[in-house]
Structures are given as structure tokens and as C-alpha cells.
PDB file of C-alpha atoms in Angstrom:
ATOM      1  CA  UNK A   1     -17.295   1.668 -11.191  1.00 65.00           C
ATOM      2  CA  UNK A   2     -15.416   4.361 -12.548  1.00 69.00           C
ATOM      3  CA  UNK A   3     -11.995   6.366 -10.907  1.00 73.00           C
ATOM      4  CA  UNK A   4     -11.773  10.088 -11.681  1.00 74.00           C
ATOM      5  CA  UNK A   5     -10.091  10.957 -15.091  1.00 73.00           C
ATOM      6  CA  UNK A   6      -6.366  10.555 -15.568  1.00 75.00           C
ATOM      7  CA  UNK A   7      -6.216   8.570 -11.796  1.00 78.00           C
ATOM      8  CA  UNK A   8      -4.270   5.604 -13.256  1.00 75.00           C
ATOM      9  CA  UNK A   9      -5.741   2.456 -11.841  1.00 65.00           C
ATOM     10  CA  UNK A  10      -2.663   0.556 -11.126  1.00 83.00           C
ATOM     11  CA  UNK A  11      -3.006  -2.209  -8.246  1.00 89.00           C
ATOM     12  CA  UNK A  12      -5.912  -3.575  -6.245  1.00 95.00           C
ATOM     13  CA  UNK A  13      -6.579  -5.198  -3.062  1.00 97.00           C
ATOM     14  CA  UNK A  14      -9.574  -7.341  -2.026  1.00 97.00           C
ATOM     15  CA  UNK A  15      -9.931  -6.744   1.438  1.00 98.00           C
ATOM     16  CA  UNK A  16      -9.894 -10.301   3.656  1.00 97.00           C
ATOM     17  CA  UNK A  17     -13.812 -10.150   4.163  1.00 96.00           C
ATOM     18  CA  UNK A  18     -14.780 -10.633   0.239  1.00 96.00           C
ATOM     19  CA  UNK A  19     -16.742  -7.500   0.596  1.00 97.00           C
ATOM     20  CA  UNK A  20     -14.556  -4.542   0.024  1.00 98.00           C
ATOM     21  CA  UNK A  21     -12.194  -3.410  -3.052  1.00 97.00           C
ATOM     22  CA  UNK A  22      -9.108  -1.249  -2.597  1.00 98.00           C
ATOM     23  CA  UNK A  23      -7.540   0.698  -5.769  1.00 96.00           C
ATOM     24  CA  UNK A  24      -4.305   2.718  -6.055  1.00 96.00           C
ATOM     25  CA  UNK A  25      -4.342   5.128  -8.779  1.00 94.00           C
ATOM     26  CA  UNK A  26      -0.676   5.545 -10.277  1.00 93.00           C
ATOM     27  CA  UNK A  27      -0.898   9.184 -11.333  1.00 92.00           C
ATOM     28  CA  UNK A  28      -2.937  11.051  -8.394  1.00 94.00           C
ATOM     29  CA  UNK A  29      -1.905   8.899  -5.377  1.00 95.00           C
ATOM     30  CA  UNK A  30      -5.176   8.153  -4.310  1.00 95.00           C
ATOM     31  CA  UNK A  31      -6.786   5.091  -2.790  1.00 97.00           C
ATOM     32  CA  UNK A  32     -10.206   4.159  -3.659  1.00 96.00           C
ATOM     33  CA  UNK A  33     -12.612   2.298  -1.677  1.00 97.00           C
ATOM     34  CA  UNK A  34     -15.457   0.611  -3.055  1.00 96.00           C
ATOM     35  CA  UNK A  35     -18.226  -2.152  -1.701  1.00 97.00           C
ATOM     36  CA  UNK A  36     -17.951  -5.273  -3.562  1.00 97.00           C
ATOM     37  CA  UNK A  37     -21.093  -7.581  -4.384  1.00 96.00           C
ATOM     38  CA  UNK A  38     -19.642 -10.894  -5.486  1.00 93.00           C
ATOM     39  CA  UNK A  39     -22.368 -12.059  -6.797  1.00 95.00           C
ATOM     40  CA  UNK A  40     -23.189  -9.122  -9.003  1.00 95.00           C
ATOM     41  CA  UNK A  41     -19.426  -7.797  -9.601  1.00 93.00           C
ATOM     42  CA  UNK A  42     -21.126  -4.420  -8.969  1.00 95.00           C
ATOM     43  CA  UNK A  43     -18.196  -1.644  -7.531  1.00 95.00           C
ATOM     44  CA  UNK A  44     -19.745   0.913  -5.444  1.00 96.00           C
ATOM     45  CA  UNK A  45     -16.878   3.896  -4.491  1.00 95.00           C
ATOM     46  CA  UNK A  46     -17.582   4.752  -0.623  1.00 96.00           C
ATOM     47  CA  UNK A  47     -13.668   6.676  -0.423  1.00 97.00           C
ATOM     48  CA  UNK A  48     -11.275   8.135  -1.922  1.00 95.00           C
ATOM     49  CA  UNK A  49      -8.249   9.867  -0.050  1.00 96.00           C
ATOM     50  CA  UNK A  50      -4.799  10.359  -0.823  1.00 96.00           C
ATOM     51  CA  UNK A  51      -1.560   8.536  -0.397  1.00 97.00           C
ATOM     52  CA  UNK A  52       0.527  11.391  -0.464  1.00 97.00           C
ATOM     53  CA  UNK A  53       2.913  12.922   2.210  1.00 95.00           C
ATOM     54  CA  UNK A  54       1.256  16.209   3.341  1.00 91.00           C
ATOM     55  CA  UNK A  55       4.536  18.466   1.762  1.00 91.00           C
ATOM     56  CA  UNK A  56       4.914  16.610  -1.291  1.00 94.00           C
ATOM     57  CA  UNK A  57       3.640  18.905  -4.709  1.00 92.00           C
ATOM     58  CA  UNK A  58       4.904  16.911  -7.394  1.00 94.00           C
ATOM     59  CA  UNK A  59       3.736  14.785  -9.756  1.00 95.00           C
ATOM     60  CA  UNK A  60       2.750  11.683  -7.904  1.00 95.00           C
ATOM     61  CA  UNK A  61       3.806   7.776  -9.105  1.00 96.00           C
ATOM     62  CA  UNK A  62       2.237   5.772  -6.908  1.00 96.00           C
ATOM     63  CA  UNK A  63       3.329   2.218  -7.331  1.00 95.00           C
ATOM     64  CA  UNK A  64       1.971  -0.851  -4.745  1.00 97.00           C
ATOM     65  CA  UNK A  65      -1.027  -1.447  -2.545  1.00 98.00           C
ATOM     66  CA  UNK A  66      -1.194  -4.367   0.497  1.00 98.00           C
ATOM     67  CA  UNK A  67      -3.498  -4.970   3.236  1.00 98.00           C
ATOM     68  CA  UNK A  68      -2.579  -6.862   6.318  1.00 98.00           C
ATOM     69  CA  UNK A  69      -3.749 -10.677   6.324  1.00 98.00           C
ATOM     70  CA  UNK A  70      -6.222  -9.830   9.475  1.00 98.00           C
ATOM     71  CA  UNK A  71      -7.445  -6.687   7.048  1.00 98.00           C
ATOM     72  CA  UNK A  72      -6.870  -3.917  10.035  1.00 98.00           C
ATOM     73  CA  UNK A  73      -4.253  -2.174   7.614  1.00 98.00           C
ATOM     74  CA  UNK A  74      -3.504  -0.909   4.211  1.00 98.00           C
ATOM     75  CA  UNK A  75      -0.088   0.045   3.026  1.00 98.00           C
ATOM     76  CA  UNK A  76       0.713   2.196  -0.405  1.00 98.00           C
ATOM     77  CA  UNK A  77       4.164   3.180  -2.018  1.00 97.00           C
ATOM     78  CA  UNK A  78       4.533   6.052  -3.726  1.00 97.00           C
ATOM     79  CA  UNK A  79       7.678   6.380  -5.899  1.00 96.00           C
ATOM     80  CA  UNK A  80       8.753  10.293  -6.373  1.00 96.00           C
ATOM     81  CA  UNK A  81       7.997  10.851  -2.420  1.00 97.00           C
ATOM     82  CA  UNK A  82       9.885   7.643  -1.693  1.00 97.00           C
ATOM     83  CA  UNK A  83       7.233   6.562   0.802  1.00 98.00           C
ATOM     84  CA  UNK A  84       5.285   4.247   2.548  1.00 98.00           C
ATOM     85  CA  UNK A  85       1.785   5.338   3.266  1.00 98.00           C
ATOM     86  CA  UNK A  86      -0.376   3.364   6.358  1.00 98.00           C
ATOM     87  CA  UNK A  87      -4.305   3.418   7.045  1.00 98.00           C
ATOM     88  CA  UNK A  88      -6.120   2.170   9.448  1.00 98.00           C
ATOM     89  CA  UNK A  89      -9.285  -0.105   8.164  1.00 98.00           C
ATOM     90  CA  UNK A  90     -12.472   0.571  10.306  1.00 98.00           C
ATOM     91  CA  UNK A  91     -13.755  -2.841  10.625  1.00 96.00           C
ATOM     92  CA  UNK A  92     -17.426  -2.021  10.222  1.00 96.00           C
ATOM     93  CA  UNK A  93     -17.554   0.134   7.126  1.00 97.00           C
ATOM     94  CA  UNK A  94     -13.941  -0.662   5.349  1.00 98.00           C
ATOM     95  CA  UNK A  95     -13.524   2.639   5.233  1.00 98.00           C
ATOM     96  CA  UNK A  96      -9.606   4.328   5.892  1.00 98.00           C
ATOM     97  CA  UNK A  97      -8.153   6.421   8.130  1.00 98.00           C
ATOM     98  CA  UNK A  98      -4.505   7.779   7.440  1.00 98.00           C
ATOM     99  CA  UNK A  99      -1.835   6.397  10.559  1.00 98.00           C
ATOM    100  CA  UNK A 100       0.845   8.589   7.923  1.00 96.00           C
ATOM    101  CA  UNK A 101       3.545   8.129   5.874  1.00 97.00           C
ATOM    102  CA  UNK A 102       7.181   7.030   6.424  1.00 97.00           C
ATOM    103  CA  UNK A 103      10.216   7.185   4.328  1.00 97.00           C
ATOM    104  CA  UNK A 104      11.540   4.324   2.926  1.00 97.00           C
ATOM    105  CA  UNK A 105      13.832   3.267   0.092  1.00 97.00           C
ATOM    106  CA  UNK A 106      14.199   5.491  -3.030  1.00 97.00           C
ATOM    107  CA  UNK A 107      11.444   4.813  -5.422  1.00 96.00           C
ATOM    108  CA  UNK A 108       9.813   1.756  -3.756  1.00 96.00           C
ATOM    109  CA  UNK A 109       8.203   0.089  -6.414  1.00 89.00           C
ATOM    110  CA  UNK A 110       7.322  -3.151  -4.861  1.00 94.00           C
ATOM    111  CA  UNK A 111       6.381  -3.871  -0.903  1.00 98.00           C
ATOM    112  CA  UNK A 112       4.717  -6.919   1.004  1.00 98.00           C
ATOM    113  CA  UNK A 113       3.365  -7.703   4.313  1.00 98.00           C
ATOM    114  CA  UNK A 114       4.213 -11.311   5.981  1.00 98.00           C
ATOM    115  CA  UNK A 115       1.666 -13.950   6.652  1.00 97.00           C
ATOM    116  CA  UNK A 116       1.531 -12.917  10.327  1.00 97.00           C
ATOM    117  CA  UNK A 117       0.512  -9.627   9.227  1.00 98.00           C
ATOM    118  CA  UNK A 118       3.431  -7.932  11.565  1.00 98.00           C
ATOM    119  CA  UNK A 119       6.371  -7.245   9.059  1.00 98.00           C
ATOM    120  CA  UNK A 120       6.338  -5.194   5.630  1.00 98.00           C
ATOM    121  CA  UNK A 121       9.224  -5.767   3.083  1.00 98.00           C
ATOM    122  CA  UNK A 122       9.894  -2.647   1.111  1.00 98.00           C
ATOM    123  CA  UNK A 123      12.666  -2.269  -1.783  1.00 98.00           C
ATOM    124  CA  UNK A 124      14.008   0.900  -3.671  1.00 97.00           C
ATOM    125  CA  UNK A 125      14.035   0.497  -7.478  1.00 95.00           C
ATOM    126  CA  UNK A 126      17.133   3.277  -7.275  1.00 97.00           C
ATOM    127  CA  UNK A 127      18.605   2.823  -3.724  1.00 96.00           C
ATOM    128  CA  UNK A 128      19.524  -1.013  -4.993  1.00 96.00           C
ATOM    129  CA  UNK A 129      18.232  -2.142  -1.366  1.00 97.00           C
ATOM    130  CA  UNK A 130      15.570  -3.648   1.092  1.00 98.00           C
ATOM    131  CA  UNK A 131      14.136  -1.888   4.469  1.00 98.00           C
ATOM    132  CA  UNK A 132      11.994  -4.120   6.675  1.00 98.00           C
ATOM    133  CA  UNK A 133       9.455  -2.540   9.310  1.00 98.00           C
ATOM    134  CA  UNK A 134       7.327  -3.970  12.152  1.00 98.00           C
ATOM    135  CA  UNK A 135       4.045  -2.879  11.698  1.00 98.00           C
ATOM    136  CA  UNK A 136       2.498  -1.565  15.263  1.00 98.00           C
ATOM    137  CA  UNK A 137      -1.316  -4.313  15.667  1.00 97.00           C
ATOM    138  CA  UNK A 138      -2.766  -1.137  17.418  1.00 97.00           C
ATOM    139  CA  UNK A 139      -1.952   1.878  15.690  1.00 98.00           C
ATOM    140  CA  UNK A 140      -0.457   0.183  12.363  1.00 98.00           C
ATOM    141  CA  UNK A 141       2.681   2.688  12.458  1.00 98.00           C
ATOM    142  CA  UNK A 142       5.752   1.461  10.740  1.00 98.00           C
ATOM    143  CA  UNK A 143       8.476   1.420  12.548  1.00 98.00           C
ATOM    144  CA  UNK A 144      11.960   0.710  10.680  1.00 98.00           C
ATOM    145  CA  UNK A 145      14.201  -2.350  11.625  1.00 98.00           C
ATOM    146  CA  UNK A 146      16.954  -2.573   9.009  1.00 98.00           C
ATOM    147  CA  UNK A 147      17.937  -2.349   6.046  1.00 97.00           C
ATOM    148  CA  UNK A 148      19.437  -4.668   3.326  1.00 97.00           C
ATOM    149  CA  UNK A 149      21.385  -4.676   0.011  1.00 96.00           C
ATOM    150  CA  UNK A 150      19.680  -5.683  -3.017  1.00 95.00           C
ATOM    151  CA  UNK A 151      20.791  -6.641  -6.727  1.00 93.00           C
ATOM    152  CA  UNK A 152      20.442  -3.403  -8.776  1.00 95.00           C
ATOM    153  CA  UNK A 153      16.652  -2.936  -9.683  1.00 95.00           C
ATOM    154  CA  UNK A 154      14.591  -4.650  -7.328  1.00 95.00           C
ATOM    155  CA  UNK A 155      10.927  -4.143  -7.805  1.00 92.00           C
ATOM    156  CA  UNK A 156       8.870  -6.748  -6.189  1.00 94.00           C
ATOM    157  CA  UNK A 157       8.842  -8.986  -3.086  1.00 96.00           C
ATOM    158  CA  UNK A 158       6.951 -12.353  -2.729  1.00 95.00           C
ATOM    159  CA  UNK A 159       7.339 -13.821   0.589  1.00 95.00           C
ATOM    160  CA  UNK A 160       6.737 -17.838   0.968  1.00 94.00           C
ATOM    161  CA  UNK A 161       5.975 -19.157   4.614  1.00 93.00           C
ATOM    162  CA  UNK A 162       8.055 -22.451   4.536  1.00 92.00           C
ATOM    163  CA  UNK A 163       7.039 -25.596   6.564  1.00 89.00           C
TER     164      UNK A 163
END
């Protein structure tokens, strides 16, 4: 499989199924959607839209990519906007559908979704800080709950479900 020129492949995301592939380019802001045969390792692109907010003209820097454990959702950050973009999953093709964009800490490098697939973690590389969000199981809309202070420079979250 191949990504338009100069798109950046940065992260991907398997979707929970085994059968789809989700890839955030870095320098266009786009997610890519592609069938995956496991038992081939053949990538076949099926989607490509953008992460972007609809105002935003400059130079994208697109950073992290998550899906939901139950694979209903997919989250991106994008770093110059300083946002967190949400799609819906259709659950018979894989294919996305944009639920929008939210702000969120400045230059969100690194975000995560909890094991119950209803909280994402997002920190700001510059803002020094973290802003959690319940994410909505119908429409997947983020909706901000608070927000924390950080060390200086955090850029990634790993959440670990204790016993």
C-alpha cells in the first residue's frame, strides 16, 4: 500500500476486528483506511479524509491516532490546530465518518482512550498540562471534564487498568 507523496505516515491503528488498518499522516492530516488480509499482509486503501478543523490553513502536524477498545471510534491529534479530531467507525465497512473536532491542550502530542472505551487522556507538549474528556457511546463527541497540570513536556499517556 502506498499514502500519497509527502503524507508522512506517522502512527497506525489496527482496528479491534483484525481486518482493518488506520494511518495518520504527520504532514497532511489525513487518515487512511485500508482492508487488512492477515494472512497475505496485503493493504488495500478504501479512505482517506482529513483530520483537520474546517478553518485551519496551515501547515498541518498531525501527531497521535486511537480507536476505542469496542472499535466504534477513532480519535487524531493534530498539533498546530491544537485539536482533537473524532470519527465515527461504520461497523460494516470500517469506513469513517467525521463527529468533529474539539480543542484541547496546546500541541497535543500524545492522547489515549481507557480500557472501557469511555474516557480519552489528552496532554499539551506546550500548555505543560492534561485535559480528560468523556467520550459520548452514541455519537462519540468529546465532551471536556477537566483539566490537569503536567511536568513541562508531556508527550505520551499509557494508561494501566490495575486489579
Amino acid at each position: 500500500a502506498r499514502l500519497k507523496d509527502k503524507a508522512g505516515p506517522r502512527h497506525f491503528a489496527f482496528h479491534p476486528n483484525g481486518r482493518l488498518v488506520y494511518v495518520l499522516g504527520e504532514t497532511d492530516a489525513f487518515v487512511y483506511v485500508f482492508d487488512y488480509d492477515a494472512g497475505t499482509g496485503e493493504l488495500k486503501q478504501k479512505q482517506s479524509l482529513s483530520a483537520l478543523p474546517p478553518d485551519f490553513t496551515e501547515k498541518p502536524a498531525a501527531a497521535d491516532l486511537h480507536i476505542t477498545p469496542d472499535g466504534k471510534f477513532l480519535y487524531a491529534s493534530e498539533r498546530r490546530s491544537s485539536t482533537l479530531a473524532g470519527f465515527k467507525v461504520d461497523p460494516a465497512s470500517g469506513t469513517l465518518t467525521s463527529v468533529g473536532s474539539v480543542p484541547t491542550e496546546k500541541q497535543p502530542r500524545g492522547f489515549n482512550i481507557d480500557s472501557s472505551g469511555r474516557y480519552l487522556l489528552a496532554v499539551g507538549q506546550l500548555s505543560h498540562a492534561m485535559s480528560t474528556y468523556r467520550i459520548d457511546a452514541e455519537s462519540g463527541k468529546l465532551t471536556k471534564l477537566k483539566e490537569y497540570p503536567m511536568g513541562k513536556n508531556p508527550n505520551w499517556i499509557e494508561i494501566v487498568d490495575l486489579p
